[in-house]
Every structure is written in C-alpha cells, then in structure tokens.
mmCIF file of C-alpha atoms in Angstrom:
data_model
loop_
_atom_site.group_PDB
_atom_site.id
_atom_site.type_symbol
_atom_site.label_atom_id
_atom_site.label_comp_id
_atom_site.label_asym_id
_atom_site.label_seq_id
_atom_site.Cartn_x
_atom_site.Cartn_y
_atom_site.Cartn_z
ATOM 1 C CA UNK A 1 -20.554 22.605 -1.378
ATOM 2 C CA UNK A 2 -22.085 23.206 1.772
ATOM 3 C CA UNK A 3 -20.631 25.120 4.862
ATOM 4 C CA UNK A 4 -18.290 23.360 6.628
ATOM 5 C CA UNK A 5 -20.369 23.181 10.304
ATOM 6 C CA UNK A 6 -23.381 22.366 8.393
ATOM 7 C CA UNK A 7 -24.529 19.377 10.453
ATOM 8 C CA UNK A 8 -27.302 17.850 7.624
ATOM 9 C CA UNK A 9 -26.387 14.407 7.100
ATOM 10 C CA UNK A 10 -25.828 13.464 3.412
ATOM 11 C CA UNK A 11 -28.347 11.030 2.421
ATOM 12 C CA UNK A 12 -27.270 7.940 0.214
ATOM 13 C CA UNK A 13 -29.163 6.086 -1.980
ATOM 14 C CA UNK A 14 -30.252 2.753 -1.578
ATOM 15 C CA UNK A 15 -28.251 0.414 -2.905
ATOM 16 C CA UNK A 16 -25.098 2.392 -2.633
ATOM 17 C CA UNK A 17 -24.518 1.561 0.739
ATOM 18 C CA UNK A 18 -21.196 0.691 0.452
ATOM 19 C CA UNK A 19 -19.920 3.831 0.430
ATOM 20 C CA UNK A 20 -21.701 4.848 3.623
ATOM 21 C CA UNK A 21 -18.970 6.372 5.794
ATOM 22 C CA UNK A 22 -17.258 3.887 8.374
ATOM 23 C CA UNK A 23 -15.044 5.320 11.736
ATOM 24 C CA UNK A 24 -13.655 2.512 13.995
ATOM 25 C CA UNK A 25 -11.094 4.032 16.861
ATOM 26 C CA UNK A 26 -10.745 1.103 19.996
ATOM 27 C CA UNK A 27 -8.471 1.962 22.576
ATOM 28 C CA UNK A 28 -5.784 -0.880 21.862
ATOM 29 C CA UNK A 29 -5.250 -1.164 18.006
ATOM 30 C CA UNK A 30 -6.277 -4.844 17.873
ATOM 31 C CA UNK A 31 -7.243 -4.699 14.175
ATOM 32 C CA UNK A 32 -3.720 -3.806 13.171
ATOM 33 C CA UNK A 33 -1.902 -6.290 15.035
ATOM 34 C CA UNK A 34 -4.425 -8.908 13.820
ATOM 35 C CA UNK A 35 -4.097 -7.204 10.115
ATOM 36 C CA UNK A 36 0.136 -7.712 10.872
ATOM 37 C CA UNK A 37 -0.333 -11.198 11.406
ATOM 38 C CA UNK A 38 -1.852 -12.529 8.860
ATOM 39 C CA UNK A 39 -0.446 -10.484 6.417
ATOM 40 C CA UNK A 40 2.955 -12.358 7.579
ATOM 41 C CA UNK A 41 1.133 -15.081 7.753
ATOM 42 C CA UNK A 42 0.014 -14.977 4.140
ATOM 43 C CA UNK A 43 3.548 -13.830 3.157
ATOM 44 C CA UNK A 44 5.213 -17.531 4.733
ATOM 45 C CA UNK A 45 2.066 -19.301 3.551
ATOM 46 C CA UNK A 46 2.773 -18.234 -0.335
ATOM 47 C CA UNK A 47 6.876 -18.729 -0.001
ATOM 48 C CA UNK A 48 6.583 -22.274 1.899
ATOM 49 C CA UNK A 49 3.931 -23.390 -1.043
ATOM 50 C CA UNK A 50 6.046 -21.576 -3.659
ATOM 51 C CA UNK A 51 8.986 -23.186 -2.746
ATOM 52 C CA UNK A 52 7.687 -26.927 -2.106
ATOM 53 C CA UNK A 53 5.967 -26.948 -5.293
ATOM 54 C CA UNK A 54 3.046 -28.351 -3.373
ATOM 55 C CA UNK A 55 0.805 -28.260 -6.817
ATOM 56 C CA UNK A 56 1.189 -27.638 -10.675
ATOM 57 C CA UNK A 57 3.270 -24.602 -11.545
ATOM 58 C CA UNK A 58 0.403 -22.510 -13.096
ATOM 59 C CA UNK A 59 -2.406 -23.417 -10.656
ATOM 60 C CA UNK A 60 0.001 -22.513 -7.733
ATOM 61 C CA UNK A 61 0.579 -18.893 -9.151
ATOM 62 C CA UNK A 62 -3.032 -18.572 -9.334
ATOM 63 C CA UNK A 63 -3.425 -19.223 -6.133
ATOM 64 C CA UNK A 64 -0.426 -17.111 -4.758
ATOM 65 C CA UNK A 65 -1.584 -14.497 -6.433
ATOM 66 C CA UNK A 66 -5.135 -14.882 -4.979
ATOM 67 C CA UNK A 67 -3.297 -14.820 -1.457
ATOM 68 C CA UNK A 68 -1.492 -11.265 -2.580
ATOM 69 C CA UNK A 69 -5.444 -9.683 -3.507
ATOM 70 C CA UNK A 70 -6.469 -10.918 -0.270
ATOM 71 C CA UNK A 71 -3.494 -8.981 1.475
ATOM 72 C CA UNK A 72 -4.131 -6.350 -0.542
ATOM 73 C CA UNK A 73 -7.355 -6.118 0.825
ATOM 74 C CA UNK A 74 -6.278 -6.499 4.316
ATOM 75 C CA UNK A 75 -4.106 -3.556 3.532
ATOM 76 C CA UNK A 76 -7.190 -1.497 2.574
ATOM 77 C CA UNK A 77 -9.407 -2.859 5.192
ATOM 78 C CA UNK A 78 -7.652 -2.794 7.957
ATOM 79 C CA UNK A 79 -4.859 -0.366 7.712
ATOM 80 C CA UNK A 80 -5.926 2.290 5.204
ATOM 81 C CA UNK A 81 -9.373 2.654 6.830
ATOM 82 C CA UNK A 82 -10.748 2.443 3.049
ATOM 83 C CA UNK A 83 -14.439 3.598 4.325
ATOM 84 C CA UNK A 84 -13.066 6.798 6.313
ATOM 85 C CA UNK A 85 -14.912 9.717 4.714
ATOM 86 C CA UNK A 86 -16.332 13.336 5.970
ATOM 87 C CA UNK A 87 -19.602 12.144 3.366
ATOM 88 C CA UNK A 88 -20.388 9.644 1.050
ATOM 89 C CA UNK A 89 -16.944 7.508 0.482
ATOM 90 C CA UNK A 90 -16.750 8.410 -3.264
ATOM 91 C CA UNK A 91 -13.234 7.501 -3.494
ATOM 92 C CA UNK A 92 -14.115 3.982 -3.503
ATOM 93 C CA UNK A 93 -16.103 4.341 -6.929
ATOM 94 C CA UNK A 94 -12.614 5.069 -8.525
ATOM 95 C CA UNK A 95 -10.586 3.244 -6.791
ATOM 96 C CA UNK A 96 -12.557 0.096 -7.656
ATOM 97 C CA UNK A 97 -12.450 1.144 -11.452
ATOM 98 C CA UNK A 98 -8.558 1.462 -11.279
ATOM 99 C CA UNK A 99 -8.438 -1.669 -9.672
ATOM 100 C CA UNK A 100 -10.393 -3.284 -12.592
ATOM 101 C CA UNK A 101 -8.957 -1.665 -15.228
ATOM 102 C CA UNK A 102 -5.305 -2.806 -13.855
ATOM 103 C CA UNK A 103 -6.389 -6.061 -13.279
ATOM 104 C CA UNK A 104 -8.326 -6.390 -16.982
ATOM 105 C CA UNK A 105 -4.975 -4.836 -18.277
ATOM 106 C CA UNK A 106 -2.423 -6.749 -16.819
ATOM 107 C CA UNK A 107 -4.433 -10.038 -16.733
ATOM 108 C CA UNK A 108 -4.935 -9.658 -21.145
ATOM 109 C CA UNK A 109 -1.342 -9.119 -21.326
ATOM 110 C CA UNK A 110 -0.666 -12.228 -19.665
ATOM 111 C CA UNK A 111 -3.219 -14.255 -22.170
ATOM 112 C CA UNK A 112 -2.472 -12.400 -25.358
ATOM 113 C CA UNK A 113 1.173 -13.594 -24.644
ATOM 114 C CA UNK A 114 -0.096 -17.598 -24.593
ATOM 115 C CA UNK A 115 -0.680 -17.260 -28.222
ATOM 116 C CA UNK A 116 2.910 -18.278 -29.564
ATOM 117 C CA UNK A 117 2.424 -17.169 -32.805
ATOM 118 C CA UNK A 118 2.303 -13.920 -34.234
ATOM 119 C CA UNK A 119 4.250 -11.181 -33.048
ATOM 120 C CA UNK A 120 7.207 -11.896 -30.864
ATOM 121 C CA UNK B 1 -11.125 15.941 22.728
ATOM 122 C CA UNK B 2 -11.443 12.745 24.253
ATOM 123 C CA UNK B 3 -10.487 9.598 22.284
ATOM 124 C CA UNK B 4 -13.910 8.147 22.407
ATOM 125 C CA UNK B 5 -15.204 11.411 20.430
ATOM 126 C CA UNK B 6 -14.974 9.377 17.380
ATOM 127 C CA UNK B 7 -17.158 5.814 18.586
ATOM 128 C CA UNK B 8 -20.012 7.348 16.724
ATOM 129 C CA UNK B 9 -20.536 4.586 13.962
ATOM 130 C CA UNK B 10 -21.722 4.910 10.457
ATOM 131 C CA UNK B 11 -24.117 7.729 11.579
ATOM 132 C CA UNK B 12 -21.420 10.090 12.990
ATOM 133 C CA UNK B 13 -22.497 13.534 12.465
ATOM 134 C CA UNK B 14 -19.351 16.205 11.394
ATOM 135 C CA UNK B 15 -18.506 17.309 14.522
ATOM 136 C CA UNK B 16 -17.847 13.552 15.816
ATOM 137 C CA UNK B 17 -15.804 13.008 13.013
ATOM 138 C CA UNK B 18 -11.337 13.039 13.780
ATOM 139 C CA UNK B 19 -10.133 16.698 12.681
ATOM 140 C CA UNK B 20 -8.727 15.842 9.237
ATOM 141 C CA UNK B 21 -12.288 14.728 8.147
ATOM 142 C CA UNK B 22 -14.204 17.601 10.536
ATOM 143 C CA UNK B 23 -12.699 20.534 8.456
ATOM 144 C CA UNK B 24 -13.558 20.492 5.047
ATOM 145 C CA UNK B 25 -10.836 21.418 3.247
ATOM 146 C CA UNK B 26 -8.401 19.203 4.478
ATOM 147 C CA UNK B 27 -11.532 16.187 3.815
ATOM 148 C CA UNK B 28 -11.297 17.633 0.395
ATOM 149 C CA UNK B 29 -7.441 16.949 0.273
ATOM 150 C CA UNK B 30 -7.833 13.683 1.552
ATOM 151 C CA UNK B 31 -10.211 12.379 -1.353
ATOM 152 C CA UNK B 32 -7.856 13.900 -3.474
ATOM 153 C CA UNK B 33 -5.310 12.122 -2.134
ATOM 154 C CA UNK B 34 -7.039 8.832 -3.426
ATOM 155 C CA UNK B 35 -7.458 10.084 -6.693
ATOM 156 C CA UNK B 36 -3.780 10.420 -7.097
ATOM 157 C CA UNK B 37 -3.559 6.829 -5.962
ATOM 158 C CA UNK B 38 -6.188 5.675 -8.044
ATOM 159 C CA UNK B 39 -4.116 7.487 -10.869
ATOM 160 C CA UNK B 40 -0.495 5.226 -9.217
ATOM 161 C CA UNK B 41 -2.593 2.022 -9.454
ATOM 162 C CA UNK B 42 -2.645 2.770 -13.335
ATOM 163 C CA UNK B 43 0.541 3.194 -13.342
ATOM 164 C CA UNK B 44 2.001 0.062 -11.782
ATOM 165 C CA UNK B 45 -0.635 -2.414 -13.801
ATOM 166 C CA UNK B 46 0.985 -0.786 -17.188
ATOM 167 C CA UNK B 47 4.492 -1.415 -15.168
ATOM 168 C CA UNK B 48 2.992 -5.121 -14.542
ATOM 169 C CA UNK B 49 1.651 -5.766 -18.318
ATOM 170 C CA UNK B 50 4.764 -4.506 -19.333
ATOM 171 C CA UNK B 51 6.600 -7.520 -17.473
ATOM 172 C CA UNK B 52 3.922 -9.968 -17.934
ATOM 173 C CA UNK B 53 4.974 -9.269 -21.473
ATOM 174 C CA UNK B 54 8.591 -9.337 -21.207
ATOM 175 C CA UNK B 55 8.834 -11.987 -18.145
ATOM 176 C CA UNK B 56 10.095 -14.836 -21.079
ATOM 177 C CA UNK B 57 12.418 -12.681 -23.206
ATOM 178 C CA UNK B 58 15.625 -13.319 -21.760
ATOM 179 C CA UNK B 59 17.872 -12.988 -25.280
ATOM 180 C CA UNK B 60 21.569 -13.835 -24.347
ATOM 181 C CA UNK B 61 20.865 -12.841 -20.630
ATOM 182 C CA UNK B 62 19.489 -14.959 -17.240
ATOM 183 C CA UNK B 63 15.991 -16.460 -16.868
ATOM 184 C CA UNK B 64 14.421 -14.482 -13.522
ATOM 185 C CA UNK B 65 15.251 -17.960 -11.329
ATOM 186 C CA UNK B 66 18.653 -16.997 -11.826
ATOM 187 C CA UNK B 67 18.211 -13.571 -10.997
ATOM 188 C CA UNK B 68 16.436 -13.782 -7.884
ATOM 189 C CA UNK B 69 16.880 -14.180 -4.756
ATOM 190 C CA UNK B 70 14.170 -15.567 -2.521
ATOM 191 C CA UNK B 71 15.543 -14.750 0.856
ATOM 192 C CA UNK B 72 16.351 -11.384 0.106
ATOM 193 C CA UNK B 73 13.008 -10.558 -1.047
ATOM 194 C CA UNK B 74 11.357 -12.353 1.987
ATOM 195 C CA UNK B 75 13.180 -9.997 4.222
ATOM 196 C CA UNK B 76 12.335 -6.887 1.687
ATOM 197 C CA UNK B 77 8.659 -8.523 2.322
ATOM 198 C CA UNK B 78 8.898 -8.376 5.981
ATOM 199 C CA UNK B 79 10.504 -5.100 6.850
ATOM 200 C CA UNK B 80 7.643 -3.007 4.239
ATOM 201 C CA UNK B 81 5.066 -5.223 6.190
ATOM 202 C CA UNK B 82 6.512 -4.033 9.493
ATOM 203 C CA UNK B 83 6.714 -0.652 8.365
ATOM 204 C CA UNK B 84 3.167 -0.894 7.134
ATOM 205 C CA UNK B 85 2.159 -1.868 10.823
ATOM 206 C CA UNK B 86 4.153 0.873 12.188
ATOM 207 C CA UNK B 87 2.658 3.243 10.438
ATOM 208 C CA UNK B 88 -0.994 1.952 11.002
ATOM 209 C CA UNK B 89 0.051 2.355 15.109
ATOM 210 C CA UNK B 90 1.250 5.924 14.620
ATOM 211 C CA UNK B 91 -1.770 6.681 12.858
ATOM 212 C CA UNK B 92 -3.886 4.566 15.657
ATOM 213 C CA UNK B 93 -1.952 6.969 18.414
ATOM 214 C CA UNK B 94 -2.476 10.037 16.355
ATOM 215 C CA UNK B 95 -6.385 9.557 16.745
ATOM 216 C CA UNK B 96 -5.469 9.111 20.212
ATOM 217 C CA UNK B 97 -3.700 12.501 20.444
ATOM 218 C CA UNK B 98 -0.761 10.932 21.565
ATOM 219 C CA UNK B 99 1.802 13.122 19.434
ATOM 220 C CA UNK B 100 5.048 11.495 21.261
ATOM 221 C CA UNK B 101 3.701 7.851 20.522
ATOM 222 C CA UNK B 102 2.979 9.220 17.034
ATOM 223 C CA UNK B 103 6.477 10.504 16.181
ATOM 224 C CA UNK B 104 8.631 7.669 17.416
ATOM 225 C CA UNK B 105 6.434 4.919 15.401
ATOM 226 C CA UNK B 106 6.838 7.526 12.128
ATOM 227 C CA UNK B 107 10.910 7.419 13.490
ATOM 228 C CA UNK B 108 10.385 3.569 13.247
ATOM 229 C CA UNK B 109 8.621 3.585 9.771
ATOM 230 C CA UNK B 110 11.407 5.834 8.115
ATOM 231 C CA UNK B 111 14.112 3.250 9.853
ATOM 232 C CA UNK B 112 12.366 0.459 8.027
ATOM 233 C CA UNK B 113 12.083 2.427 4.839
ATOM 234 C CA UNK B 114 15.393 3.186 5.046
ATOM 235 C CA UNK B 115 16.356 -0.537 5.415
ATOM 236 C CA UNK B 116 14.028 -1.692 2.543
ATOM 237 C CA UNK B 117 15.553 0.716 -0.138
ATOM 238 C CA UNK B 118 19.442 -0.109 1.043
ATOM 239 C CA UNK B 119 18.904 -3.876 0.831
ATOM 240 C CA UNK B 120 17.170 -3.011 -2.815
ATOM 241 C CA UNK B 121 19.787 -0.719 -3.635
ATOM 242 C CA UNK B 122 22.252 -3.589 -3.205
ATOM 243 C CA UNK B 123 20.582 -5.984 -4.545
ATOM 244 C CA UNK B 124 20.479 -4.139 -8.129
ATOM 245 C CA UNK B 125 23.847 -3.463 -7.381
ATOM 246 C CA UNK B 126 24.819 -7.101 -7.259
ATOM 247 C CA UNK B 127 22.356 -7.526 -10.761
ATOM 248 C CA UNK B 128 24.689 -5.087 -12.181
ATOM 249 C CA UNK B 129 28.079 -6.411 -11.189
ATOM 250 C CA UNK B 130 27.172 -9.744 -12.508
ATOM 251 C CA UNK B 131 26.791 -8.274 -15.848
ATOM 252 C CA UNK B 132 22.518 -8.000 -15.433
ATOM 253 C CA UNK B 133 22.227 -4.593 -16.237
ATOM 254 C CA UNK B 134 18.379 -3.356 -17.227
ATOM 255 C CA UNK B 135 20.280 -3.194 -21.115
ATOM 256 C CA UNK B 136 21.010 -7.147 -20.927
ATOM 257 C CA UNK B 137 17.060 -8.071 -22.315
ATOM 258 C CA UNK B 138 14.130 -6.773 -22.414
ATOM 259 C CA UNK B 139 13.275 -8.591 -18.738
ATOM 260 C CA UNK B 140 15.763 -7.273 -16.810
ATOM 261 C CA UNK B 141 14.366 -3.688 -18.595
ATOM 262 C CA UNK B 142 11.171 -4.315 -17.326
ATOM 263 C CA UNK B 143 12.097 -5.931 -14.020
ATOM 264 C CA UNK B 144 14.322 -2.860 -13.428
ATOM 265 C CA UNK B 145 11.866 -0.655 -14.626
ATOM 266 C CA UNK B 146 8.733 -2.113 -12.085
ATOM 267 C CA UNK B 147 10.908 -2.592 -9.276
ATOM 268 C CA UNK B 148 12.932 0.587 -8.906
ATOM 269 C CA UNK B 149 9.425 2.491 -9.920
ATOM 270 C CA UNK B 150 8.384 0.966 -6.618
ATOM 271 C CA UNK B 151 11.885 1.938 -5.091
ATOM 272 C CA UNK B 152 11.398 5.547 -6.398
ATOM 273 C CA UNK B 153 8.396 5.902 -4.357
ATOM 274 C CA UNK B 154 9.233 4.374 -1.362
ATOM 275 C CA UNK B 155 12.352 6.671 -1.486
ATOM 276 C CA UNK B 156 9.967 9.842 -1.697
ATOM 277 C CA UNK B 157 7.774 8.353 0.683
ATOM 278 C CA UNK B 158 10.911 8.513 3.272
ATOM 279 C CA UNK B 159 12.037 12.157 2.250
ATOM 280 C CA UNK B 160 7.843 12.927 2.763
ATOM 281 C CA UNK B 161 7.650 11.334 6.264
ATOM 282 C CA UNK B 162 11.019 13.181 7.602
ATOM 283 C CA UNK B 163 9.834 16.331 6.219
ATOM 284 C CA UNK B 164 6.625 15.576 8.694
ATOM 285 C CA UNK B 165 8.832 14.784 11.216
ATOM 286 C CA UNK B 166 10.410 18.209 11.650
ATOM 287 C CA UNK B 167 6.756 19.848 11.063
ATOM 288 C CA UNK B 168 4.961 17.662 14.139
ATOM 289 C CA UNK B 169 8.080 18.582 16.432
ATOM 290 C CA UNK B 170 7.375 22.729 15.650
ATOM 291 C CA UNK B 171 3.348 22.612 14.611
ATOM 292 C CA UNK B 172 2.501 19.074 16.464
ATOM 293 C CA UNK B 173 -1.112 17.654 16.089
ATOM 294 C CA UNK B 174 -3.115 20.409 14.289
ATOM 295 C CA UNK B 175 -5.882 19.780 11.743
ATOM 296 C CA UNK B 176 -2.993 19.983 8.642
ATOM 297 C CA UNK B 177 -0.248 17.802 10.081
ATOM 298 C CA UNK B 178 -3.337 15.338 10.949
ATOM 299 C CA UNK B 179 -4.059 15.199 7.789
ATOM 300 C CA UNK B 180 -0.898 15.280 6.415
ATOM 301 C CA UNK B 181 -0.012 11.939 8.568
ATOM 302 C CA UNK B 182 -3.252 10.221 7.401
ATOM 303 C CA UNK B 183 -2.376 10.926 3.528
ATOM 304 C CA UNK B 184 1.110 9.750 4.260
ATOM 305 C CA UNK B 185 -0.199 6.449 5.811
ATOM 306 C CA UNK B 186 -2.595 5.999 2.620
ATOM 307 C CA UNK B 187 0.901 6.051 0.486
ATOM 308 C CA UNK B 188 2.649 4.298 2.401
ATOM 309 C CA UNK B 189 0.141 1.523 2.845
ATOM 310 C CA UNK B 190 -0.469 1.992 -1.094
ATOM 311 C CA UNK B 191 3.438 0.644 -2.018
ATOM 312 C CA UNK B 192 3.178 -2.360 0.729
ATOM 313 C CA UNK B 193 -0.065 -3.411 -1.313
ATOM 314 C CA UNK B 194 2.472 -3.020 -4.934
ATOM 315 C CA UNK B 195 5.287 -4.630 -3.000
ATOM 316 C CA UNK B 196 3.083 -7.907 -2.425
ATOM 317 C CA UNK B 197 2.118 -7.630 -5.994
ATOM 318 C CA UNK B 198 6.015 -7.396 -6.775
ATOM 319 C CA UNK B 199 7.131 -10.153 -4.159
ATOM 320 C CA UNK B 200 4.338 -12.673 -5.649
ATOM 321 C CA UNK B 201 4.649 -12.094 -9.562
ATOM 322 C CA UNK B 202 8.479 -11.206 -9.604
ATOM 323 C CA UNK B 203 10.070 -12.919 -7.089
ATOM 324 C CA UNK B 204 7.576 -16.012 -6.587
ATOM 325 C CA UNK B 205 6.135 -15.936 -9.850
ATOM 326 C CA UNK B 206 10.435 -16.440 -10.486
ATOM 327 C CA UNK B 207 10.010 -19.703 -9.491
ATOM 328 C CA UNK B 208 7.061 -21.176 -11.064
ATOM 329 C CA UNK B 209 7.564 -20.086 -14.661
#
C-alpha cells in the first residue's frame, strides 16, 4: 500500500478494463429517476404476466426470474455505483464469484429436486 | 469543494475523487463493506436454495398460493423500491454537499423502511394467527427463515440509519460520515435486490408452481 497523497495512477492490465473505476456526478439525478421508473415497470410487468398467466408456468417463471436479474443489475449499476473505487474496482471479482456460486447453489438445488425418485 | 470536482471520468486522479474515496482508510472500509455484501449474497443464496428444496413439502399445511397475498407483496415491493430510490437521491445530494437534503431523504428512507417492516410483521402475525406458523411444514419453515432473514436485515438497517441521522446532525458531512452514508446505501440497495428475488421466487413463484 502506498501513501495516501501519492498521485500515481494504478496501471490496469489489458483484459482487466472492467475493473477500471468510474465516477459520475451529474447536476440532476436523472440516472436515479430512470432507474426507479425502470424498476417499477419491471415489477408491474412481472406481476401482470404472472396474474394473467400469459405463458406456461415454467417458462413464465424463467422470464420473471430474468426480469429480477435485470432489476438487480439496475440496482447495482444505477444506485450502487458498482464501478466506483479509489483504485481498480477489485470488489467486482469476488462479487461476480459470489453471484455465480449463488446461482449455482440455488439452480442445482432446484434441479436436483426435479428428480422425484430417491430421498424425499 | 465544488460539485464539479468529481466529474473526471475514469482517469480521475485521487485528488478529484469524492472525499470518501480520496481518504485511503475510508476507501478501504468501502472495499471491506463490499466483501461483507459478498458473504451476505452467499447467505441469502443458501436460504433461497433451502426454500427451493422445501417449497413443495407442505405436509398437512397450506400451499404457497393459499398463504401469499400478492397485494401485500406488491405494496411491500413498491415501498422498498421507493426507499432504494430515496437513499439513491440522498447519496447524490451528499456528493453535491447538500446536508439538509441528505438528512430529509434519509429520514424518508427510514420511514419507508419502517412501513415495510410493519407490513411484513402484520403479514407474519396473520399467518401465525391462521395456524400457519413455521412449525407447520418444511415449506413454511423455509419461507419464514428466508423472508424473516431479510426483514431482520431491514430492521438492522433502520437502526443504522437512525444512528447515522444523529451523527450527521452532530458532525455534518465529514469524510467519515460520508463513507458511512455510502456503505449504508450499498447495504440498503443490496436488501432491495434480495427483496426483488423474494418477490419473484416466493410470491410470484407461489402462483406458478
């Protein structure tokens, strides 16, 4: 670790551009307003699709789950400023790993329960 | 410090960063808080997996469709989405150095959080009064565990935010209070993400399986 007032820029390896920090501070919080509106639209759309059963339940579950992932991405990008960092945004790496493990854990648990035979 | 100071894009040097990132120690605490969120993602993943495994194990108890009221779940979702927006505006105001604005948007966030927890507790009390407690079936155990874990997080967040309001009043927008507000906002948005998944998997999913 270097001293707090040191001015050098941390070099980011090629291929690791996704961890380069970004900051945005506009005069009016337009991003937040759009993010809020988009999350409301996604919520009502998912609810409407479910109540009206516009397709077969298993496909619909996949669709509303995809919409939830969209909302999560919206929260992370618009509200959590996920790329803000002092140096390279290394927290993106373990965060991505945690989401991958989480999806694997939930997905495989749901999958294994599809087998009706065996332990119940 | 002008609000224009942070618009340097991704090549910003340390001097142009917002105060909570300019200070190395505080910026490390923000990274540390991200690591906490990483662990919390895994905790919620385990609870979601448990729910997925037990959702059909209703024993002699009610089915998900019988237990869940979509109206209530929708109101809870709208409250939490709105509170996510209000804390987002508070952080925006913080970057503009507008302390009064930060305070009021944070107060609004706390009130919305309290409304959410009250509605959730009313829902739980209604379920238990109907004889649908956590001991009724594996499905209800998993449901109460998952949703109450989220509700407990929100309750902790409310206590944290109230403490922050006092600190803000006493100390103003310092480097430290800015970092605390920033990590609180990360926590609150994270809870909103978890709720969106609960709404989708538990409440909407209850109508689809």
